[in-house]
XYZ file of C-alpha atoms in Angstrom:
689
model
C 48.109 65.820 67.243
C 48.974 63.936 69.952
C 50.704 66.284 72.229
C 52.957 63.691 74.205
C 54.535 62.278 70.571
C 58.292 63.511 69.585
C 59.506 65.094 66.918
C 62.036 61.557 67.053
C 58.764 59.206 66.997
C 59.865 56.633 64.232
C 55.851 55.548 63.888
C 55.539 57.504 61.500
C 58.000 56.992 59.076
C 55.938 59.787 56.127
C 56.264 62.625 58.777
C 57.717 65.709 56.534
C 60.144 67.946 58.001
C 57.854 70.999 57.407
C 55.063 67.863 59.717
C 57.793 67.691 62.176
C 57.634 71.813 62.527
C 54.283 71.889 62.841
C 54.878 68.862 65.183
C 57.730 71.476 67.759
C 55.413 74.313 67.462
C 52.683 72.771 68.881
C 54.788 71.367 71.349
C 55.675 74.960 72.668
C 52.124 75.643 73.099
C 50.587 72.530 74.682
C 52.729 71.604 76.696
C 52.495 67.917 78.955
C 50.054 67.578 80.891
C 51.285 68.535 85.151
C 50.821 64.870 86.558
C 53.581 64.702 84.524
C 57.369 65.252 85.813
C 59.240 67.773 84.442
C 62.692 66.267 82.105
C 64.450 69.271 83.127
C 63.588 68.879 86.963
C 64.360 65.700 87.319
C 67.447 65.684 85.114
C 68.508 69.172 88.120
C 67.486 66.325 90.761
C 69.110 63.341 89.540
C 72.603 65.125 88.711
C 72.621 66.720 92.522
C 71.857 63.412 93.956
C 74.106 61.474 92.031
C 76.805 64.095 91.894
C 77.037 65.673 95.779
C 80.163 65.664 97.393
C 79.393 64.231 101.737
C 81.374 67.776 103.203
C 81.588 67.080 106.815
C 80.997 71.056 108.401
C 82.739 69.811 111.336
C 85.702 69.420 109.832
C 85.826 71.780 107.457
C 85.585 75.143 110.189
C 87.749 72.941 112.418
C 90.501 73.100 109.725
C 89.224 77.121 107.998
C 89.196 78.283 112.069
C 92.489 78.327 112.528
C 94.281 78.175 116.721
C 93.000 81.722 117.884
C 88.954 81.027 117.210
C 88.726 81.213 120.690
C 89.576 84.548 121.692
C 87.330 85.702 118.285
C 84.699 84.697 120.495
C 84.894 85.640 123.339
C 84.830 88.986 121.284
C 81.494 88.582 119.852
C 79.732 87.173 122.899
C 80.716 89.989 124.612
C 79.214 93.068 122.187
C 76.379 90.519 121.966
C 75.342 90.887 125.286
C 75.949 94.451 125.819
C 73.325 96.268 123.538
C 74.841 99.275 124.536
C 77.393 98.919 122.545
C 76.206 97.751 118.778
C 75.211 100.350 115.424
C 72.376 100.925 114.837
C 71.475 101.086 111.233
C 71.540 104.956 110.601
C 73.485 106.274 112.982
C 74.712 110.069 112.918
C 78.080 110.561 111.859
C 78.766 112.190 115.585
C 77.060 109.727 117.355
C 78.888 106.691 115.561
C 82.370 108.741 116.635
C 81.291 108.320 119.709
C 80.019 105.472 120.614
C 83.385 103.464 118.258
C 85.010 105.371 121.032
C 82.996 103.912 123.642
C 83.614 100.127 122.031
C 87.039 99.931 121.673
C 87.827 101.886 125.650
C 84.718 98.563 126.408
C 86.764 95.960 124.828
C 89.921 96.559 126.848
C 88.926 98.092 129.876
C 85.752 95.667 130.824
C 86.459 92.382 127.980
C 89.936 92.370 129.466
C 91.084 91.942 125.756
C 95.004 93.530 124.873
C 95.107 94.277 121.157
C 98.703 96.304 121.583
C 100.098 93.050 123.266
C 100.109 90.781 120.204
C 101.852 93.732 117.533
C 105.071 92.015 118.227
C 104.910 89.075 119.999
C 101.676 87.202 118.385
C 100.314 88.854 115.220
C 98.605 86.145 113.781
C 96.839 86.465 117.148
C 96.607 91.004 116.405
C 95.128 90.055 113.214
C 92.107 87.560 114.493
C 91.342 90.462 116.523
C 90.708 92.875 114.993
C 88.932 90.621 111.578
C 86.095 89.926 114.956
C 86.519 93.250 115.562
C 86.075 94.244 112.197
C 82.956 91.762 111.740
C 80.821 93.896 115.216
C 81.641 97.318 113.053
C 84.357 98.415 110.650
C 84.438 102.129 111.504
C 85.878 100.164 115.446
C 87.953 97.682 113.473
C 89.618 100.388 111.565
C 89.952 102.795 115.169
C 91.887 100.075 116.630
C 94.034 99.722 113.362
C 94.705 103.614 113.495
C 95.179 102.738 118.023
C 97.121 99.772 118.049
C 98.804 99.375 114.607
C 99.554 102.331 113.694
C 100.281 104.993 116.480
C 101.470 101.969 118.594
C 103.487 100.567 116.136
C 105.130 103.332 114.965
C 106.791 103.966 118.190
C 107.152 100.350 118.542
C 109.133 99.145 114.944
C 110.852 103.168 114.903
C 110.638 103.912 118.440
C 114.125 102.414 120.836
C 113.441 101.096 124.475
C 113.179 104.800 125.704
C 110.095 105.364 123.728
C 108.283 101.988 124.925
C 109.165 102.502 127.942
C 107.515 105.817 128.034
C 104.129 105.634 125.755
C 103.768 101.809 126.370
C 101.420 101.505 128.838
C 99.223 104.727 127.562
C 98.533 103.278 124.331
C 97.509 99.867 125.605
C 94.546 100.956 128.359
C 93.417 104.017 125.648
C 94.791 106.610 128.390
C 96.968 107.870 124.778
C 95.095 108.057 122.469
C 96.334 108.669 119.039
C 97.462 109.125 114.717
C 99.174 108.209 112.340
C 100.345 111.343 110.645
C 101.910 110.254 107.398
C 100.047 111.829 104.834
C 99.480 115.058 103.080
C 97.691 117.738 101.165
C 99.717 117.711 98.171
C 101.216 113.464 98.611
C 100.225 110.276 99.492
C 101.576 107.231 97.922
C 104.867 109.478 97.829
C 105.922 109.057 100.831
C 109.731 110.830 99.817
C 108.277 113.890 98.287
C 106.757 114.839 102.335
C 106.879 118.317 102.988
C 106.405 118.691 106.736
C 110.227 119.782 108.348
C 110.966 118.754 111.213
C 114.724 121.095 111.829
C 116.391 120.820 114.715
C 117.361 123.918 116.973
C 121.324 123.060 119.120
C 120.578 125.658 121.607
C 117.151 123.993 123.043
C 117.430 120.741 121.697
C 114.170 120.651 120.409
C 113.081 119.673 117.234
C 110.507 122.397 115.651
C 107.881 120.601 113.338
C 106.605 123.164 111.005
C 103.778 123.212 108.135
C 105.610 125.300 105.452
C 102.739 125.256 103.276
C 98.956 124.778 102.561
C 100.102 121.379 100.630
C 101.973 120.669 104.028
C 98.618 119.923 105.958
C 98.378 116.285 107.265
C 94.991 115.239 105.746
C 92.692 111.606 106.712
C 94.425 111.542 109.627
C 92.248 109.503 111.679
C 91.556 109.811 115.780
C 92.905 113.337 114.767
C 89.171 115.194 114.185
C 88.272 114.202 118.418
C 90.121 111.660 120.283
C 93.398 111.690 119.600
C 96.050 113.089 121.951
C 99.599 112.357 120.031
C 100.320 112.168 116.776
C 103.278 110.268 115.071
C 104.059 113.008 112.568
C 106.170 111.972 109.058
C 108.443 115.172 108.201
C 111.463 115.488 106.243
C 114.318 116.320 109.317
C 116.797 119.353 108.682
C 119.781 119.830 110.292
C 121.756 123.133 110.588
C 125.145 123.212 108.683
C 128.657 124.845 108.717
C 128.631 125.156 104.567
C 126.989 127.270 101.943
C 123.797 125.470 102.376
C 123.368 126.046 106.182
C 121.351 123.275 106.293
C 120.915 119.080 105.788
C 117.803 117.655 104.388
C 118.179 114.137 106.549
C 115.051 112.863 104.659
C 111.852 111.089 106.115
C 111.731 110.452 109.949
C 109.183 109.933 112.201
C 108.362 111.992 114.888
C 106.226 112.218 118.100
C 104.017 115.048 118.952
C 100.996 116.095 121.743
C 98.629 117.329 119.611
C 95.685 117.905 123.170
C 96.217 118.519 126.218
C 96.108 114.973 127.772
C 93.552 116.566 130.633
C 91.544 119.329 129.319
C 91.697 116.979 125.457
C 92.302 121.230 124.764
C 94.253 121.782 121.128
C 98.127 122.054 122.163
C 99.417 125.589 120.814
C 100.480 126.007 117.518
C 98.271 122.765 116.671
C 95.460 123.323 114.071
C 92.922 120.666 114.108
C 90.343 120.503 111.395
C 87.339 117.763 110.932
C 87.615 116.401 107.314
C 83.800 115.732 107.911
C 81.023 112.851 106.859
C 82.782 110.653 104.475
C 81.469 108.001 102.049
C 81.905 105.065 104.353
C 84.222 104.260 108.151
C 81.598 107.063 110.079
C 83.100 106.066 113.323
C 85.899 106.637 112.247
C 87.241 110.555 113.413
C 89.693 111.663 109.824
C 90.992 115.041 110.842
C 93.478 117.638 109.339
C 96.979 118.680 111.319
C 98.748 121.921 110.571
C 101.901 123.000 112.633
C 102.622 126.663 113.281
C 106.705 126.161 115.385
C 105.846 123.776 117.368
C 108.607 122.465 119.388
C 108.487 118.572 120.460
C 111.923 117.346 122.222
C 115.313 115.962 121.033
C 114.077 112.238 122.138
C 110.724 112.603 120.833
C 112.662 111.933 117.713
C 111.984 107.529 116.798
C 115.343 107.384 116.859
C 115.403 102.728 115.069
C 116.947 103.938 112.054
C 118.569 107.602 112.297
C 119.713 109.589 115.473
C 120.675 113.226 116.318
C 123.093 113.435 118.970
C 123.389 117.016 121.481
C 125.316 118.853 119.496
C 123.556 118.570 115.974
C 125.351 115.663 114.977
C 123.666 112.591 112.491
C 124.219 109.067 113.170
C 122.574 105.743 111.057
C 123.743 101.858 110.910
C 122.408 102.920 107.400
C 124.474 104.734 105.197
C 122.091 106.332 102.789
C 118.167 108.301 102.480
C 117.011 105.817 101.188
C 118.479 102.759 102.687
C 117.085 103.919 106.154
C 113.540 105.058 103.928
C 112.849 101.235 103.082
C 113.920 100.267 106.653
C 111.592 103.097 107.528
C 108.775 101.613 105.687
C 109.848 98.095 106.301
C 108.127 98.574 109.776
C 105.358 100.030 108.310
C 104.017 96.464 106.386
C 101.905 95.111 109.306
C 99.181 97.592 108.014
C 98.653 96.281 104.145
C 98.524 92.700 105.909
C 96.420 94.013 108.453
C 93.726 95.292 104.990
C 94.458 91.835 102.961
C 93.475 90.036 106.242
C 90.663 92.125 106.537
C 89.061 92.190 103.464
C 88.882 88.443 103.117
C 86.929 88.934 105.980
C 84.543 90.862 103.910
C 83.990 88.737 101.183
C 83.480 85.345 103.191
C 81.017 87.775 104.922
C 78.982 89.021 101.599
C 79.257 85.682 100.106
C 77.868 83.944 102.464
C 74.677 86.107 102.461
C 73.858 85.928 98.712
C 74.314 82.619 98.902
C 72.658 81.818 101.624
C 70.195 84.260 99.915
C 69.937 82.132 96.193
C 69.602 79.579 97.997
C 66.266 80.686 99.490
C 65.071 82.912 96.661
C 62.817 80.717 94.346
C 62.044 82.524 91.204
C 60.260 81.274 87.876
C 60.885 77.787 86.715
C 59.136 74.457 84.423
C 55.590 75.211 83.541
C 53.129 73.726 86.261
C 56.168 72.929 88.501
C 57.294 74.479 91.871
C 59.818 77.726 90.976
C 63.316 76.728 91.833
C 65.987 77.942 93.887
C 67.900 80.990 91.684
C 70.844 79.862 92.526
C 69.944 76.981 89.540
C 70.724 79.763 87.574
C 74.394 79.426 85.602
C 74.663 83.212 86.009
C 74.059 82.972 88.984
C 76.443 80.191 90.070
C 79.226 81.091 87.384
C 78.588 85.335 89.536
C 78.835 83.358 92.905
C 81.001 79.987 93.040
C 83.594 81.510 91.444
C 83.613 84.521 94.030
C 82.912 81.839 96.845
C 86.206 79.906 95.192
C 87.756 82.409 95.292
C 87.051 83.859 99.674
C 88.663 79.955 99.992
C 91.864 80.783 97.351
C 92.235 84.405 99.450
C 91.990 83.371 103.366
C 95.124 80.333 102.686
C 97.000 82.714 100.908
C 96.455 85.920 103.927
C 96.354 82.784 106.427
C 100.482 81.828 104.988
C 100.945 86.465 104.463
C 100.388 86.496 108.074
C 102.634 83.210 109.019
C 105.177 85.180 107.177
C 104.991 88.666 108.711
C 104.822 86.933 111.960
C 108.477 85.348 110.857
C 110.012 88.473 109.602
C 109.418 90.459 113.311
C 111.117 87.493 115.264
C 113.716 87.372 112.765
C 114.461 89.972 111.400
C 116.672 88.732 107.852
C 117.232 91.050 105.344
C 115.437 89.261 103.041
C 112.482 87.799 104.771
C 111.721 91.486 105.032
C 111.759 92.499 101.500
C 109.687 89.457 100.789
C 107.372 90.244 102.692
C 106.945 94.144 101.795
C 106.314 92.960 98.356
C 103.992 89.939 99.022
C 101.884 91.952 101.312
C 102.255 94.532 98.227
C 100.704 91.950 95.753
C 97.976 90.022 98.088
C 96.673 93.786 99.447
C 96.649 95.319 96.463
C 94.879 92.326 94.910
C 92.420 91.298 97.343
C 90.801 94.718 97.999
C 90.124 95.198 94.719
C 88.174 91.987 93.980
C 86.533 92.598 97.219
C 85.474 95.906 95.928
C 84.666 94.582 92.789
C 83.000 91.187 94.292
C 80.657 93.615 97.220
C 78.806 94.790 94.302
C 77.935 91.743 92.294
C 76.895 90.036 95.717
C 74.794 92.923 96.094
C 72.976 92.547 92.701
C 72.661 88.949 93.371
C 70.222 89.434 96.153
C 67.634 91.927 93.313
C 65.619 94.597 95.198
C 66.224 93.456 99.048
C 70.257 93.541 98.378
C 69.019 97.783 98.748
C 68.029 97.598 102.297
C 70.294 99.279 104.481
C 69.541 95.920 107.387
C 70.747 93.414 104.761
C 74.822 95.273 104.781
C 75.763 95.133 101.450
C 76.034 98.981 101.252
C 78.123 99.743 104.358
C 80.313 97.109 103.649
C 81.040 98.454 100.094
C 81.178 101.643 101.622
C 83.687 101.048 104.509
C 85.113 98.832 102.477
C 85.919 100.845 99.615
C 88.940 102.891 101.077
C 90.512 99.403 101.232
C 91.809 100.363 97.784
C 93.686 103.515 98.517
C 94.561 103.135 102.392
C 98.058 101.872 102.851
C 99.070 102.106 99.944
C 96.983 103.086 97.163
C 96.870 99.331 94.679
C 97.633 100.785 90.969
C 101.108 102.205 93.608
C 101.246 99.071 95.218
C 101.253 96.514 92.276
C 104.220 98.330 90.737
C 106.152 97.824 93.196
C 105.515 94.766 93.512
C 106.436 94.417 88.284
C 109.602 96.106 90.015
C 110.302 93.066 92.585
C 109.628 90.705 90.647
C 111.966 92.723 87.079
C 114.784 93.147 89.763
C 114.948 89.602 90.167
C 114.338 89.237 86.564
C 117.611 90.037 86.359
C 119.309 88.926 89.480
C 118.204 85.475 87.749
C 120.710 86.089 84.302
C 123.680 87.611 86.221
C 123.842 84.572 88.036
C 121.654 86.088 91.853
C 119.743 83.379 93.238
C 115.909 84.041 93.751
C 114.017 85.108 97.220
C 110.866 82.074 97.865
C 107.886 83.625 96.374
C 110.107 83.785 93.352
C 111.873 80.814 93.511
C 109.579 79.582 90.543
C 110.340 81.876 88.140
C 113.669 80.214 87.488
C 112.562 76.926 86.436
C 108.943 78.812 84.930
C 111.181 81.346 83.059
C 113.859 78.202 81.608
C 109.768 76.935 80.635
C 109.139 80.276 78.108
C 112.029 80.255 76.962
C 111.521 77.246 74.781
C 108.314 76.303 72.794
C 105.466 74.832 74.645
C 104.705 70.998 74.351
C 102.477 70.266 71.035
C 101.012 67.016 73.552
C 100.577 68.276 76.209
C 99.264 71.580 74.943
C 96.127 68.698 73.270
C 95.646 66.712 76.527
C 91.849 67.716 77.853
C 91.139 65.076 80.490
C 89.477 66.210 82.888
C 92.185 64.305 85.220
C 94.474 66.692 83.378
C 92.614 69.749 83.489
C 92.327 68.818 87.267
C 95.756 68.084 88.331
C 97.635 71.026 90.153
C 101.293 70.991 88.075
C 98.924 71.674 84.952
C 97.393 74.291 86.546
C 100.239 76.392 88.503
C 102.420 75.449 85.795
C 99.742 77.476 83.403
C 99.876 79.877 85.777
C 103.311 80.519 86.251
C 103.990 80.071 82.106
C 101.315 83.047 82.243
C 103.589 85.090 84.478
C 106.865 83.929 82.589
C 105.738 84.662 79.435
C 104.229 88.463 80.507
C 107.701 89.429 82.572
C 110.467 88.159 79.737
C 108.260 90.419 77.701
C 107.899 93.380 79.355
C 111.322 93.305 80.507
C 112.168 93.276 77.070
C 109.737 96.941 76.160
C 111.370 98.535 78.754
C 114.628 97.866 77.707
C 113.565 98.970 74.139
C 111.701 102.046 75.187
C 114.024 102.765 77.705
C 116.954 104.260 74.554
C 114.791 106.766 73.163
C 111.667 107.565 76.686
C 114.169 107.046 78.857
C 113.629 104.785 82.556
C 110.307 106.589 83.553
C 109.064 107.235 79.841
C 109.085 103.312 79.244
C 108.092 102.522 82.739
C 104.604 104.473 82.088
C 104.811 103.564 78.312
C 104.557 99.349 79.840
C 102.193 100.244 82.830
C 99.751 98.584 82.552
C 101.868 95.211 81.201
C 103.195 95.432 84.585
C 100.115 95.559 86.786
C 99.346 92.845 84.223
C 102.509 90.288 85.349
C 102.318 91.704 89.082
C 98.101 90.510 89.402
C 99.491 87.355 87.280
C 102.258 86.603 89.887
C 100.028 87.050 93.008
C 97.268 84.491 91.482
C 100.043 82.403 91.152
C 100.810 82.671 95.023
C 97.747 82.270 95.921
C 96.928 79.326 93.613
C 99.823 77.857 95.026
C 99.023 78.337 99.128
C 95.123 76.980 98.469
C 97.169 73.652 96.307
C 99.065 72.999 99.948
C 96.130 73.916 102.033
C 94.083 71.334 100.497
C 97.337 68.585 100.499
C 97.731 69.642 103.962
C 93.386 69.110 104.813
C 93.478 65.995 107.376
C 90.008 65.091 106.616
C 89.207 63.580 102.909
C 85.676 64.556 102.924
C 87.036 67.999 103.868
C 89.802 67.681 101.185
C 87.606 66.339 98.300
C 85.348 69.790 99.090
C 88.406 72.233 98.448
C 90.260 70.158 96.193
C 86.945 70.886 93.920
C 86.761 74.402 94.759
C 90.548 74.763 94.060
C 89.955 72.991 90.881
C 87.113 76.121 90.149
C 89.150 78.852 91.443
C 92.030 77.734 88.855
C 90.692 76.654 85.698
C 88.281 79.480 85.887
C 91.222 82.116 85.819
C 92.674 80.483 83.112
C 89.636 80.304 80.923
C 89.365 83.732 81.563
C 92.687 84.588 80.399
C 92.313 81.608 77.485
C 93.057 84.568 74.803
C 96.777 84.885 76.538
C 97.582 80.452 75.894
C 95.708 80.114 72.282
C 98.044 83.613 70.984
C 101.553 81.058 72.008
C 99.605 77.881 71.705
C 100.076 76.465 74.828
C 96.796 75.431 75.118
C 94.907 73.724 71.733
C 91.548 74.490 71.053
C 90.626 70.967 71.962
C 91.754 72.129 75.414
C 90.028 75.115 75.054
C 87.070 73.890 74.923
C 86.922 71.040 77.362
C 88.468 73.368 79.690
C 85.361 75.704 79.473
C 82.984 73.145 79.681
C 84.950 71.437 82.451
C 84.242 75.282 84.548
C 81.055 75.318 83.542
C 80.542 71.620 85.452
C 82.470 72.608 88.261
C 80.538 75.564 89.012
C 77.735 73.063 89.015
C 79.538 70.679 91.269
C 80.765 73.813 93.896
C 76.309 74.400 93.418
C 76.003 71.865 95.641
C 77.992 72.042 98.248
C 77.710 76.022 97.813
C 75.876 75.788 101.659
C 77.858 73.911 103.172
C 80.941 75.941 101.915
C 80.080 79.080 103.572
C 79.218 77.289 106.500
C 82.435 76.232 106.402
C 83.663 80.411 106.586
C 82.162 79.308 110.608
C 81.193 83.363 111.350
C 78.738 83.562 114.187
C 75.850 84.315 112.895
C 75.810 87.669 114.834
C 78.523 88.563 111.906
C 76.488 87.384 108.717
C 73.576 89.279 110.176
C 70.663 89.660 107.145
C 67.305 89.395 106.734
C 67.784 87.750 103.310
C 70.289 85.318 104.238
C 67.847 83.741 107.610
C 65.697 81.369 107.511
C 62.103 81.355 106.025
C 60.766 81.792 109.284
C 63.095 85.048 110.191
C 62.727 85.896 106.481
C 59.425 86.607 106.900
C 59.922 88.736 109.482
C 62.062 91.488 107.658
C 59.086 93.108 107.147
C 58.617 94.217 110.795
C 61.238 96.876 110.661
C 59.979 98.710 107.550
C 56.106 98.804 109.831
C 54.160 95.639 108.380
């Protein structure tokens, strides 16, 4: 039998079904001669050549980089010029801590980069600095954040003019390294449950800071174990009274407490400091535990923006209740969440860039007698990495929007804007850091055994980032805050109230939810329709509105028998799904807006392709929700799946240009497996070959 004869050959009318099966089997056993090109490979090459977008990488990177790229480049160039300040693989904990302090001092005093002065005046520049610093060493980025955003930020945001005058220069030039002592051994997320006490003594005009039990020990306090000289301590403010209770608890307030001698660094009387030791990651940050035994501080050390105590022990505040004062205090501290969401996107960009470049270089298997193909040509690898690449772009634009809103909040001090940024930062911090944590493991796996080598960075990136899901608010707790705010907005809507900016879409989409899905639109399956931003955003918002209405009904039902706390716990997973769906809607809206605003046509086309993949991949991953209510008919669901696969392949065709569009410096994505072939070949030298 001629091996080149196909089973469809109709020149032999007497071929039986049995002979057809034999013929098909022979084709498997006797493949075509090597001289003939593989039809699969030809199809792949033709598809790439015919459909690949031409992307202007310069225009794309210019659009992505933002206005603060110059200061980022200055930082990176400074550290590249200083080998003594670069963090080696396998550095010990103690060496890493001292190196991080030297790096921070060199940044401020030698490179003349002063992040602290941008905290209030130009938050976007501050976050750009932290992004660049985090790419040098994540521990350094966190140590910088503890010094300037947490310790320094608490003085600026919770204190008054007298505190800024006294402490600003020392914080700015690192003469006053400090800590942010909020978390306790028994209380992390529940800040109102903190047990540390600050009791006012009217005789001496002092506060007495005391740790009443082991559970009240301040724990995981950055900068405390080695370098900190001051701490902003969060404690219950206790005032003496003349009634039967004898004392009055005014709620949690912040106090400046010196913990070490400024010259000798010796621990001050009444202060106990313990080292929290080696951690999973971030071992360049010296986390410690603080215990206070009747430590006396001047009354002026109360950070008194939202509440003050007079010489005779009388309490005054412009805010009438403990809850309002507490909310105002936490509202001024959302910058940490904003910074973590922003920084987490940087982790995602770095890991995706390394994994994509490796996948383009790495070749495995292929058609018989043909060259091996890039592993990014495999559908499974594309489905691992291309939606992740799309999410990197989506998160980039969403977090830049968050920074913009946060900057407006710091200038305007509008109460509604503060509430909006609080909820938005909670949702984006929780969603982005959770996604990035999973993606770091996926990127490591996508690079096979080579991804396991420490020099290729996935291990350190994953370990250093892991805690992003916990500090500045546990992600599950933050998502509950988002859900609670949505429910409040939902209640206000039906009582005639106005909706805040981020939730305006609920007005229209809730009305849409209360009506049945349009059976005609539910069956539209053309690519133009599925790639229409209106269809995509409507689908996301419909899902959010449906979840909001259904969980509100469940809470009303269960509250009658379980009470409000029991009902909330019974519906908790439902509430978390609601918060996630809302956050995804905000992310997609900002992505669509960024595509529309892109001035360069080729970059806009590339971003549109990536945005479509982001949207349709999410719709397909939750297709059951849309099918259950007939929002999407079966034929439309199939069309979404097929188009998502096609978009995945199209994004793969420009994956190299897209990761170049992040415009990350070479030193940031340093990983031998992601470099050119000659550098890849040199990878073996560091282990002795």
